[in-house]
Amino acid sequence: MRNGTKAGGAVPGGTEAPGTEAARAPRPRLGADPQRTSSGIGSRVGFGSRAGARAGGGGRAGCGSVPGVRNGSGWTPWLYLLPALVVIGGLLVYPVYQLGLISFLEYTQAQVSGGEPTSFQGFGNYTALFSDPQFWQVLLATVLFAAACVVTTLAVGCALAVLLTRVRAVPRLALMLAALGAWATPAVTGSTVWVFLFDPDFGPVNRVLGLGDFSWTYGRYSAFALVLFEVVWCSFPFVMVTVYAGIKAIPGEVLEAAALDGASQWRIWRSVTAPMLRPILVVVTIQSIIWDFKVFTQIYVMTGGGGIAGQNLVLNVYAYQKAFASSQYSLGSAIGVVMLLILLAVTLVYLRLLRRQGEEL
């Protein structure tokens, strides 16, 4: 018929005749899988089939999987960390193991020379250590001295980091070079220079301050103060550079908005800058605690091995005296183990407090 349509063709009015879709659908080939062919084009991309269900997220191999790598394998990160773990095991784990082992033995000069056999003492060295009143005096002095050094170092380093963001390029470069020079100076050299600067006979500091022949290393507190100045001098550059890099990473719009709201510089630091720098401050605080708690060179050089009658002893110098001056190596090892446990406890407590405040570490 001329006015009619073919089977499956269009009918007047813009509609298609019934059966058009069925005519256009691909016919299943003889012997083909009905489930594979009944879905048409969708079967090619995985919809309507088991392969499509896997590709859609229902299976183990998702759309973002990497060929050749099994998802959920926990060995890949450890393979990347293996070289570092081997180095740490050789340089840290084995010495700590030997330190702990010697602390449980009777290990003096007689055992070192082979004159007497080594015997197991158990916790005898720790009992002797904890029953010594001098140990508790040295421990208290170490904690107070380290706390003062950490607080002063953080205050000076953060203040100078903020100052670096306020000055021009030339003063900033001069301050950075001076700070890095102090940081790069060896501890023995820096301690010797500071002893000369504060020498009662030839030092220029006493002349400038009009102190005459005042000896900084004679009194207990003045000697600790002198060592504190030197420790802060060689430690603040690390804090300054690290915090300055963190401040430069903060978007300038945030600080400008706080300034436009009328906040003072101290309020901006306390309410805006410091919270955003908290992960960096965690790192520098923990590093400062570890470094200042283990101070040895500055105390030993500037106070002559611990001051008059041991009034400026800290745990590191105290352990050195017990181990090498008195040849009580097992007792010195016990002091080292106690220091290690104290530092681990302080670090874990500090990190736990930060996690309670919602910080991601």
XYZ file of C-alpha atoms in Angstrom:
361
model
C 0.000 0.000 0.000
C 1.276 3.456 -0.957
C -0.140 5.214 2.104
C 0.766 2.467 4.479
C 4.110 1.701 6.077
C 6.451 -1.154 6.020
C 6.697 -3.444 8.976
C 8.432 -1.552 11.731
C 8.333 1.749 9.811
C 6.980 5.142 10.839
C 3.281 5.825 10.845
C 1.640 9.155 10.202
C 1.713 11.444 13.163
C 5.423 10.984 13.973
C 5.077 7.738 15.885
C 6.490 4.357 15.205
C 4.491 1.313 14.592
C 4.400 -1.397 17.202
C 7.179 -3.890 16.808
C 9.745 -1.339 15.622
C 11.997 -1.772 18.662
C 11.764 -5.515 18.426
C 12.697 -5.315 14.741
C 15.708 -3.115 15.432
C 17.030 -5.168 18.355
C 19.829 -7.531 17.386
C 18.643 -11.024 16.831
C 20.388 -13.719 18.883
C 22.659 -15.842 16.808
C 22.240 -19.530 16.683
C 24.032 -21.131 19.638
C 24.738 -17.811 21.357
C 24.262 -17.242 25.071
C 20.841 -15.608 25.591
C 22.010 -13.750 28.697
C 24.937 -12.315 26.772
C 22.964 -11.215 23.745
C 19.696 -10.132 25.310
C 21.153 -6.976 26.772
C 22.290 -5.567 23.453
C 24.910 -2.859 23.537
C 24.849 -2.822 27.349
C 26.538 -6.185 27.409
C 29.600 -4.697 25.730
C 30.192 -2.202 28.511
C 29.361 -4.631 31.258
C 25.771 -3.691 32.177
C 23.331 -6.527 32.443
C 26.037 -9.160 32.898
C 28.232 -10.496 35.639
C 31.250 -8.682 34.224
C 29.305 -5.453 34.307
C 28.346 -6.058 37.917
C 31.994 -6.381 38.799
C 32.885 -3.228 36.897
C 30.058 -1.371 38.598
C 31.567 -1.887 42.031
C 29.985 -5.170 43.027
C 33.195 -7.186 42.626
C 36.692 -7.079 43.988
C 38.306 -5.313 41.040
C 36.877 -1.772 40.974
C 37.064 0.811 38.230
C 40.147 2.463 39.784
C 42.188 -0.690 40.328
C 45.738 -0.789 39.046
C 46.646 -3.745 36.833
C 49.082 -6.111 38.471
C 48.416 -4.898 42.048
C 45.991 -6.740 44.259
C 43.689 -4.548 46.291
C 43.926 -5.095 50.026
C 47.520 -6.336 49.950
C 49.271 -5.144 53.108
C 52.827 -5.992 52.022
C 53.392 -3.203 49.507
C 53.962 -0.364 52.062
C 56.345 -2.556 54.058
C 58.413 -3.257 50.956
C 58.929 0.483 50.482
C 59.832 0.893 54.159
C 62.172 -2.105 54.264
C 65.450 -0.226 53.493
C 64.733 2.387 56.163
C 63.732 -0.293 58.671
C 66.989 -2.149 58.080
C 69.014 1.010 58.711
C 66.996 1.895 61.824
C 67.335 -1.653 63.097
C 71.100 -1.529 62.770
C 71.598 1.955 64.165
C 68.874 2.096 66.839
C 67.255 -1.206 67.759
C 70.440 -3.202 68.331
C 72.164 -0.509 70.466
C 69.009 -0.118 72.568
C 68.916 -3.880 73.023
C 72.540 -3.888 74.184
C 71.851 -0.961 76.503
C 68.976 -2.789 78.141
C 70.950 -6.017 78.372
C 73.920 -4.392 80.130
C 71.576 -2.673 82.591
C 70.572 -6.111 83.922
C 74.162 -7.339 84.327
C 77.056 -6.653 86.644
C 79.319 -4.949 84.140
C 82.251 -3.012 85.556
C 85.908 -2.630 84.604
C 86.623 -6.088 86.016
C 84.150 -7.680 83.595
C 85.362 -5.560 80.686
C 88.980 -6.626 81.201
C 87.982 -10.266 81.684
C 89.158 -10.495 85.286
C 85.733 -11.504 86.573
C 82.788 -13.227 84.903
C 79.642 -11.307 84.049
C 76.700 -12.082 86.315
C 72.999 -11.406 85.977
C 71.707 -8.839 88.495
C 68.077 -8.526 87.447
C 66.676 -5.235 88.688
C 69.529 -4.779 91.148
C 71.042 -1.882 89.208
C 67.680 -0.119 89.040
C 67.139 -0.668 92.764
C 70.531 0.856 93.534
C 69.792 3.747 91.180
C 66.367 4.568 92.601
C 67.667 4.365 96.172
C 70.330 6.984 95.441
C 69.135 10.492 96.516
C 71.480 12.122 94.016
C 69.645 10.456 91.146
C 66.353 12.113 92.105
C 68.044 15.495 92.504
C 69.644 15.186 89.074
C 66.351 14.013 87.548
C 64.473 17.021 88.941
C 67.185 19.408 87.743
C 67.116 17.812 84.283
C 63.335 18.106 83.944
C 63.275 21.755 85.041
C 66.261 22.690 82.896
C 64.840 20.932 79.813
C 61.425 22.563 80.318
C 62.995 26.016 80.540
C 65.052 25.368 77.408
C 62.048 24.101 75.427
C 59.788 27.017 76.364
C 62.470 29.627 75.699
C 63.506 28.042 72.403
C 59.920 27.888 71.129
C 59.225 31.472 72.210
C 62.366 32.879 70.562
C 61.999 30.764 67.414
C 58.315 31.605 66.871
C 58.872 35.311 67.551
C 61.714 35.498 65.039
C 59.692 33.496 62.499
C 56.925 36.093 62.709
C 59.546 38.842 62.454
C 60.874 37.312 59.241
C 57.456 37.801 57.656
C 57.458 41.526 58.594
C 60.905 42.702 57.492
C 62.293 43.377 54.047
C 64.415 41.032 51.965
C 67.874 42.237 53.071
C 67.250 42.111 56.862
C 65.474 38.789 56.392
C 68.477 37.355 54.567
C 70.886 38.651 57.216
C 68.809 37.146 60.032
C 68.514 33.826 58.236
C 72.268 33.629 57.620
C 73.055 34.511 61.241
C 70.609 31.921 62.529
C 71.851 29.195 60.206
C 75.420 30.026 61.227
C 74.521 29.488 64.883
C 72.741 26.272 63.974
C 75.709 24.940 61.995
C 78.227 25.690 64.739
C 79.384 22.506 66.523
C 78.268 22.242 70.136
C 81.823 22.079 71.475
C 82.881 25.169 69.536
C 79.792 27.143 70.512
C 80.157 26.204 74.179
C 83.816 27.249 74.200
C 82.990 30.600 72.606
C 80.247 31.273 75.148
C 82.577 30.439 78.036
C 85.065 32.964 76.676
C 82.389 35.637 76.200
C 81.292 35.308 79.830
C 84.774 34.796 81.278
C 85.227 36.888 84.480
C 88.736 38.026 83.478
C 88.777 38.341 79.679
C 85.135 38.145 78.626
C 83.558 41.233 77.034
C 80.074 40.558 78.477
C 81.047 41.365 82.070
C 82.749 44.569 80.932
C 79.713 45.711 78.961
C 77.329 44.873 81.807
C 79.677 46.236 84.463
C 79.757 42.967 86.438
C 83.490 43.055 87.148
C 84.913 39.632 87.944
C 81.564 37.917 88.393
C 81.857 34.186 87.621
C 78.833 32.811 85.802
C 79.883 29.195 86.274
C 80.466 29.421 90.038
C 76.846 29.601 91.171
C 74.397 26.859 90.385
C 71.611 28.975 88.917
C 73.900 31.345 87.029
C 75.675 28.365 85.460
C 72.371 26.816 84.422
C 71.284 30.183 83.000
C 74.508 30.473 80.989
C 74.060 26.983 79.568
C 70.408 27.761 78.803
C 71.430 30.826 76.757
C 73.831 28.706 74.719
C 71.313 25.904 74.185
C 68.654 28.362 73.009
C 71.210 30.109 70.767
C 72.032 26.899 68.898
C 68.448 25.512 68.921
C 66.130 28.379 67.958
C 67.127 28.397 64.227
C 65.423 25.026 63.704
C 62.193 26.342 65.214
C 62.469 29.644 63.382
C 63.005 28.147 59.925
C 60.326 25.470 60.368
C 57.668 27.851 61.695
C 58.544 30.486 59.065
C 57.985 27.912 56.308
C 54.629 27.038 57.878
C 53.576 30.689 58.080
C 54.434 31.247 54.414
C 52.193 28.313 53.520
C 49.161 29.950 55.170
C 46.974 31.790 52.623
C 47.478 35.535 52.887
C 43.759 36.164 52.596
C 43.167 34.532 55.994
C 45.620 36.809 57.792
C 44.356 39.875 55.911
C 40.772 39.084 56.875
C 41.747 38.811 60.528
C 43.601 42.132 60.338
C 40.618 43.825 58.682
C 38.407 42.563 61.507
C 40.542 44.574 63.911
C 42.538 41.724 65.476
C 45.916 42.597 66.925
C 49.092 40.790 65.930
C 49.055 38.747 69.127
C 45.374 37.842 68.586
C 46.089 36.834 64.985
C 48.915 34.582 66.150
C 46.903 33.041 68.994
C 43.594 32.555 67.162
C 44.583 32.093 63.519
C 48.247 31.344 62.926
C 48.993 29.018 65.848
C 45.981 26.695 65.273
C 46.913 26.353 61.607
C 50.548 25.666 62.553
C 49.695 23.128 65.244
C 51.063 20.077 63.318
C 54.353 21.920 62.793
C 54.469 23.052 66.414
C 53.966 19.439 67.492
C 57.066 18.395 65.544
C 59.313 21.187 66.825
C 58.081 20.717 70.404
C 58.818 17.006 70.458
C 62.210 17.550 68.828
C 63.076 20.253 71.355
C 62.042 18.038 74.280
C 64.252 15.198 73.056
C 67.249 17.440 72.327
C 67.090 19.501 75.515
C 66.464 16.511 77.759
C 69.627 14.886 76.388
C 71.913 17.915 76.703
C 75.464 16.781 77.366
C 78.102 18.790 75.537
C 77.059 22.240 76.766
C 76.890 21.170 80.420
C 80.115 19.187 80.259
C 82.161 21.893 78.531
C 80.752 25.033 80.147
C 80.547 23.782 83.752
C 83.649 21.601 83.741
C 81.879 18.243 83.862
C 78.846 19.121 85.973
C 79.784 22.152 88.059
C 81.265 22.449 91.527
C 80.417 19.317 93.562
C 78.060 18.174 90.799
C 75.621 21.063 91.281
C 74.942 21.348 87.531
C 74.570 17.683 86.700
C 71.916 16.500 84.264
C 71.023 12.881 83.542
C 73.254 12.551 80.495
C 76.336 13.858 82.316
C 75.375 11.838 85.402
C 75.231 8.651 83.307
C 78.608 9.497 81.757
C 80.179 9.919 85.171
C 78.750 6.649 86.444
C 79.690 4.671 83.350
C 83.143 6.025 82.468
C 84.449 7.967 85.452
C 83.387 5.276 87.958
C 83.545 2.326 85.514
C 80.014 1.280 86.515
C 78.836 0.591 83.004
C 75.725 -1.312 84.082
C 74.566 1.589 86.264
C 75.180 4.056 83.452
C 73.161 1.817 81.116
C 70.305 1.773 83.637
C 70.288 5.593 83.623
C 70.160 5.516 79.814
C 67.169 3.153 79.865
C 65.366 5.417 82.342
C 65.976 8.420 80.070
C 64.651 6.498 77.075
C 61.468 5.508 78.900
C 60.902 9.065 80.139
C 61.220 10.501 76.631
C 58.882 7.866 75.195
C 56.311 8.537 77.915
C 56.440 12.313 77.412
C 56.098 11.979 73.635
C 53.181 9.532 73.838
C 51.326 11.622 76.421
C 51.778 14.752 74.311
C 50.519 13.043 71.157
C 47.554 11.566 73.026
C 46.529 14.973 74.325
C 46.625 16.346 70.803
C 44.516 13.479 69.475
C 41.930 14.144 72.169
C 41.701 17.690 70.828
C 40.861 16.307 67.381
C 44.221 16.735 65.698
C 45.182 14.315 62.906
C 48.770 13.156 63.361
